[in-house]
Amino acid sequence: MDRIRIRGGRPLIGTIPISGAKNAALPLMATTLLTDQPLTLTNMPRLVDIATMATLLAQHGVDVHRNDHPNGKAGFGGEMRLTTANITSTTAPYELVRRMRASVLVLGPLLARCGRARVSLPGGCAIGTRPVDLHIGGLRQMGASIDLVGGYIEAEAPKGLSGATIVFPMVSVGATENLLMAATLARGDTELVNAAREPEVVDLARCLQAMGADIEGIGTDRLRIRGRDRLGGARHAIVSDRIEAGTYAMAAAITGGRIELLDTRLELILAVAKILTNAGVEFTETATGVVVSRANGALIGVDVMTEPFPGFPTDLQAQMMAVMCTAQGAAMITETIFENRFMHVPELMRMGANITVHQASALVRGVGRLTGAPVMATDLRASVSLVLAGLVAEGTTELNRVYHLDRGYDRLEEKLAACGASVERIKAEG
Ligand code: EPZ
């Protein structure tokens, strides 16, 4: 397995192009199942999860064409053309769903277009149990009959789905996306109440609109969808990855550097910018992106609580914890979205961090320095938090299980190295 070796201690200075958002691209790809017309997605990031979704869609009968920028450099998003003339299989097999939970996003579209779907239950994951009861409950309210058989969700709606008012008891990005897609082809009106407002949900709704869907309330927690008989094709540019932008903002913060994040907008990372500003980091919006700098002064400990958008994202909690490890004073970091998202704590402590976890909160007491160590992590964001810690640590950090990073960070080493980081990938032998 590949490893990443980082020699810490250099402030990062330069520009980093931000790629299209993984978590927008995945549901957007699933919308191809709603139409027999071509869908072209631009600003497509190059990630293992995207390839997994393409494999899943191909086995449903989707014709997937990928056209990456010829010079293949960071920042040049590729194009993907997806055409689903016919759906040849309505089964999403365990083998693919277990590799990537977002595979469950094919459930709503398959059911809406074909009247049936058989999708493996994703099971637990490193950050929590992550049930899909809200997806299933919502589809049942829309008239689907659903059984759980042999580890699969077996759903049927032979006469099609019907509109319904669905009130989510908690905010779920995936359930909002699945039901939004399903509702575009349902009979009658659907209302999604307490819907997720994440920019990735907004991006999905905008693309569906371009495909002919009738959606009101985009960007609010109440989405109203008037079902249509059919949707058409569209060409859509994927929103920039706010989690990637936030991660590199933290790279500037932790190393005391200055990075211009290209092709993104401050409004996407406003909650993060507010917190980091209180910690002593500066954010300036430019015509081309956002400049993040901590050229002078120390980092100051600040408290953080994760929340659904527009709050501080859970997908940046691990990175924020790494930043707080070397801040002056203490920081209380509270995770409210997932019940097991502190797996990076013991690894950060192996690098010299002082962290005490009590239930959903971690108390981080800033230490003068971190030291490099061999580390590994169990998920994508935990892995990148260790990269951030490695950038500021004395000596060498070697990160194992790099495949987690490849699922969600488009050319991470290239982007960091362009700002002066000493980061190299060590290829596995054989
Ligand atoms: C999306 O996951 C993201 N993934 C996650 O990013 C992100 O952490 C999460 O939203 C929260 O922002 C994609 O977009 C592909 P949820 P999702 O449904 O949709 C509970 C990353 O690192 N819940 O909003 O699966 C759930 O257990 C990944 O890129 C139910 O109880 O998250 C969690 O506690 C990791 N029942 C909470 O809701 C359900 O049916 C929020 O989950 C659904 C969710």
PDB file of N, CA, C and O in Angstrom, residues 347-373:
ATOM      1  N   GLU A 347      -4.033   9.030  17.147  1.00  0.00           N
ATOM      2  CA  GLU A 347      -2.900   9.226  16.220  1.00  0.00           C
ATOM      3  C   GLU A 347      -2.269  10.598  16.434  1.00  0.00           C
ATOM      4  O   GLU A 347      -1.047  10.748  16.436  1.00  0.00           O
ATOM      5  N   LEU A 348      -3.114  11.629  16.622  1.00  0.00           N
ATOM      6  CA  LEU A 348      -2.562  12.980  16.905  1.00  0.00           C
ATOM      7  C   LEU A 348      -1.780  12.947  18.216  1.00  0.00           C
ATOM      8  O   LEU A 348      -0.735  13.599  18.350  1.00  0.00           O
ATOM      9  N   MET A 349      -2.258  12.156  19.171  1.00  0.00           N
ATOM     10  CA  MET A 349      -1.546  12.076  20.456  1.00  0.00           C
ATOM     11  C   MET A 349      -0.193  11.390  20.283  1.00  0.00           C
ATOM     12  O   MET A 349       0.768  11.712  20.986  1.00  0.00           O
ATOM     13  N   ARG A 350      -0.106  10.475  19.335  1.00  0.00           N
ATOM     14  CA  ARG A 350       1.196   9.846  19.066  1.00  0.00           C
ATOM     15  C   ARG A 350       2.183  10.865  18.512  1.00  0.00           C
ATOM     16  O   ARG A 350       3.390  10.662  18.524  1.00  0.00           O
ATOM     17  N   MET A 351       1.664  11.964  17.993  1.00  0.00           N
ATOM     18  CA  MET A 351       2.550  13.028  17.487  1.00  0.00           C
ATOM     19  C   MET A 351       2.792  14.100  18.562  1.00  0.00           C
ATOM     20  O   MET A 351       3.368  15.146  18.272  1.00  0.00           O
ATOM     21  N   GLY A 352       2.294  13.852  19.768  1.00  0.00           N
ATOM     22  CA  GLY A 352       2.589  14.773  20.868  1.00  0.00           C
ATOM     23  C   GLY A 352       1.435  15.665  21.271  1.00  0.00           C
ATOM     24  O   GLY A 352       1.600  16.523  22.154  1.00  0.00           O
ATOM     25  N   ALA A 353       0.261  15.483  20.665  1.00  0.00           N
ATOM     26  CA  ALA A 353      -0.881  16.348  21.019  1.00  0.00           C
ATOM     27  C   ALA A 353      -1.408  15.994  22.407  1.00  0.00           C
ATOM     28  O   ALA A 353      -1.248  14.865  22.870  1.00  0.00           O
ATOM     29  N   ASN A 354      -2.064  16.979  23.027  1.00  0.00           N
ATOM     30  CA  ASN A 354      -2.657  16.782  24.351  1.00  0.00           C
ATOM     31  C   ASN A 354      -4.177  16.904  24.206  1.00  0.00           C
ATOM     32  O   ASN A 354      -4.718  18.008  24.096  1.00  0.00           O
ATOM     33  N   ILE A 355      -4.849  15.760  24.137  1.00  0.00           N
ATOM     34  CA  ILE A 355      -6.301  15.764  23.870  1.00  0.00           C
ATOM     35  C   ILE A 355      -6.991  14.820  24.852  1.00  0.00           C
ATOM     36  O   ILE A 355      -6.539  13.696  25.060  1.00  0.00           O
ATOM     37  N   THR A 356      -8.097  15.297  25.430  1.00  0.00           N
ATOM     38  CA  THR A 356      -8.905  14.442  26.308  1.00  0.00           C
ATOM     39  C   THR A 356     -10.306  14.376  25.711  1.00  0.00           C
ATOM     40  O   THR A 356     -10.920  15.416  25.461  1.00  0.00           O
ATOM     41  N   VAL A 357     -10.780  13.158  25.503  1.00  0.00           N
ATOM     42  CA  VAL A 357     -12.127  13.009  24.934  1.00  0.00           C
ATOM     43  C   VAL A 357     -13.097  12.629  26.035  1.00  0.00           C
ATOM     44  O   VAL A 357     -12.828  11.735  26.841  1.00  0.00           O
ATOM     45  N   HIS A 358     -14.219  13.344  26.063  1.00  0.00           N
ATOM     46  CA  HIS A 358     -15.297  12.969  26.967  1.00  0.00           C
ATOM     47  C   HIS A 358     -16.586  12.995  26.162  1.00  0.00           C
ATOM     48  O   HIS A 358     -17.038  14.049  25.728  1.00  0.00           O
ATOM     49  N   GLN A 359     -17.119  11.799  25.930  1.00  0.00           N
ATOM     50  CA  GLN A 359     -18.323  11.643  25.107  1.00  0.00           C
ATOM     51  C   GLN A 359     -18.147  12.339  23.744  1.00  0.00           C
ATOM     52  O   GLN A 359     -17.219  12.009  23.032  1.00  0.00           O
ATOM     53  N   ALA A 360     -19.012  13.323  23.429  1.00  0.00           N
ATOM     54  CA  ALA A 360     -18.952  13.912  22.084  1.00  0.00           C
ATOM     55  C   ALA A 360     -17.999  15.097  21.995  1.00  0.00           C
ATOM     56  O   ALA A 360     -17.962  15.783  20.976  1.00  0.00           O
ATOM     57  N   SER A 361     -17.245  15.364  23.078  1.00  0.00           N
ATOM     58  CA  SER A 361     -16.354  16.532  23.053  1.00  0.00           C
ATOM     59  C   SER A 361     -14.906  16.127  23.270  1.00  0.00           C
ATOM     60  O   SER A 361     -14.611  15.195  24.027  1.00  0.00           O
ATOM     61  N   ALA A 362     -14.028  16.846  22.604  1.00  0.00           N
ATOM     62  CA  ALA A 362     -12.587  16.635  22.790  1.00  0.00           C
ATOM     63  C   ALA A 362     -12.000  17.947  23.280  1.00  0.00           C
ATOM     64  O   ALA A 362     -12.199  18.999  22.655  1.00  0.00           O
ATOM     65  N   LEU A 363     -11.301  17.892  24.394  1.00  0.00           N
ATOM     66  CA  LEU A 363     -10.627  19.084  24.914  1.00  0.00           C
ATOM     67  C   LEU A 363      -9.175  19.021  24.427  1.00  0.00           C
ATOM     68  O   LEU A 363      -8.439  18.086  24.769  1.00  0.00           O
ATOM     69  N   VAL A 364      -8.821  20.003  23.599  1.00  0.00           N
ATOM     70  CA  VAL A 364      -7.466  20.034  23.029  1.00  0.00           C
ATOM     71  C   VAL A 364      -6.696  21.123  23.754  1.00  0.00           C
ATOM     72  O   VAL A 364      -7.067  22.293  23.701  1.00  0.00           O
ATOM     73  N   ARG A 365      -5.633  20.738  24.436  1.00  0.00           N
ATOM     74  CA  ARG A 365      -4.774  21.748  25.073  1.00  0.00           C
ATOM     75  C   ARG A 365      -3.577  21.931  24.156  1.00  0.00           C
ATOM     76  O   ARG A 365      -2.874  20.960  23.826  1.00  0.00           O
ATOM     77  N   GLY A 366      -3.354  23.164  23.730  1.00  0.00           N
ATOM     78  CA  GLY A 366      -2.278  23.426  22.768  1.00  0.00           C
ATOM     79  C   GLY A 366      -0.916  23.049  23.332  1.00  0.00           C
ATOM     80  O   GLY A 366      -0.644  23.274  24.517  1.00  0.00           O
ATOM     81  N   VAL A 367      -0.085  22.471  22.495  1.00  0.00           N
ATOM     82  CA  VAL A 367       1.283  22.133  22.916  1.00  0.00           C
ATOM     83  C   VAL A 367       2.251  22.945  22.054  1.00  0.00           C
ATOM     84  O   VAL A 367       1.898  23.397  20.964  1.00  0.00           O
ATOM     85  N   GLY A 368       3.454  23.124  22.543  1.00  0.00           N
ATOM     86  CA  GLY A 368       4.438  23.939  21.822  1.00  0.00           C
ATOM     87  C   GLY A 368       4.814  23.356  20.471  1.00  0.00           C
ATOM     88  O   GLY A 368       5.015  24.076  19.502  1.00  0.00           O
ATOM     89  N   ARG A 369       4.893  22.032  20.402  1.00  0.00           N
ATOM     90  CA  ARG A 369       5.298  21.439  19.126  1.00  0.00           C
ATOM     91  C   ARG A 369       4.735  20.024  18.996  1.00  0.00           C
ATOM     92  O   ARG A 369       4.474  19.347  20.002  1.00  0.00           O
ATOM     93  N   LEU A 370       4.556  19.609  17.748  1.00  0.00           N
ATOM     94  CA  LEU A 370       4.220  18.213  17.447  1.00  0.00           C
ATOM     95  C   LEU A 370       5.478  17.572  16.866  1.00  0.00           C
ATOM     96  O   LEU A 370       6.325  18.267  16.298  1.00  0.00           O
ATOM     97  N   THR A 371       5.589  16.270  16.998  1.00  0.00           N
ATOM     98  CA  THR A 371       6.746  15.590  16.399  1.00  0.00           C
ATOM     99  C   THR A 371       6.260  14.535  15.411  1.00  0.00           C
ATOM    100  O   THR A 371       5.234  13.887  15.641  1.00  0.00           O
ATOM    101  N   GLY A 372       7.002  14.381  14.328  1.00  0.00           N
ATOM    102  CA  GLY A 372       6.632  13.433  13.274  1.00  0.00           C
ATOM    103  C   GLY A 372       6.605  12.004  13.794  1.00  0.00           C
ATOM    104  O   GLY A 372       7.343  11.661  14.722  1.00  0.00           O
ATOM    105  N   ALA A 373       5.744  11.170  13.202  1.00  0.00           N
ATOM    106  CA  ALA A 373       5.622   9.763  13.614  1.00  0.00           C
ATOM    107  C   ALA A 373       4.965   8.988  12.479  1.00  0.00           C
ATOM    108  O   ALA A 373       4.312   9.589  11.630  1.00  0.00           O
TER     109      ALA A 373
END
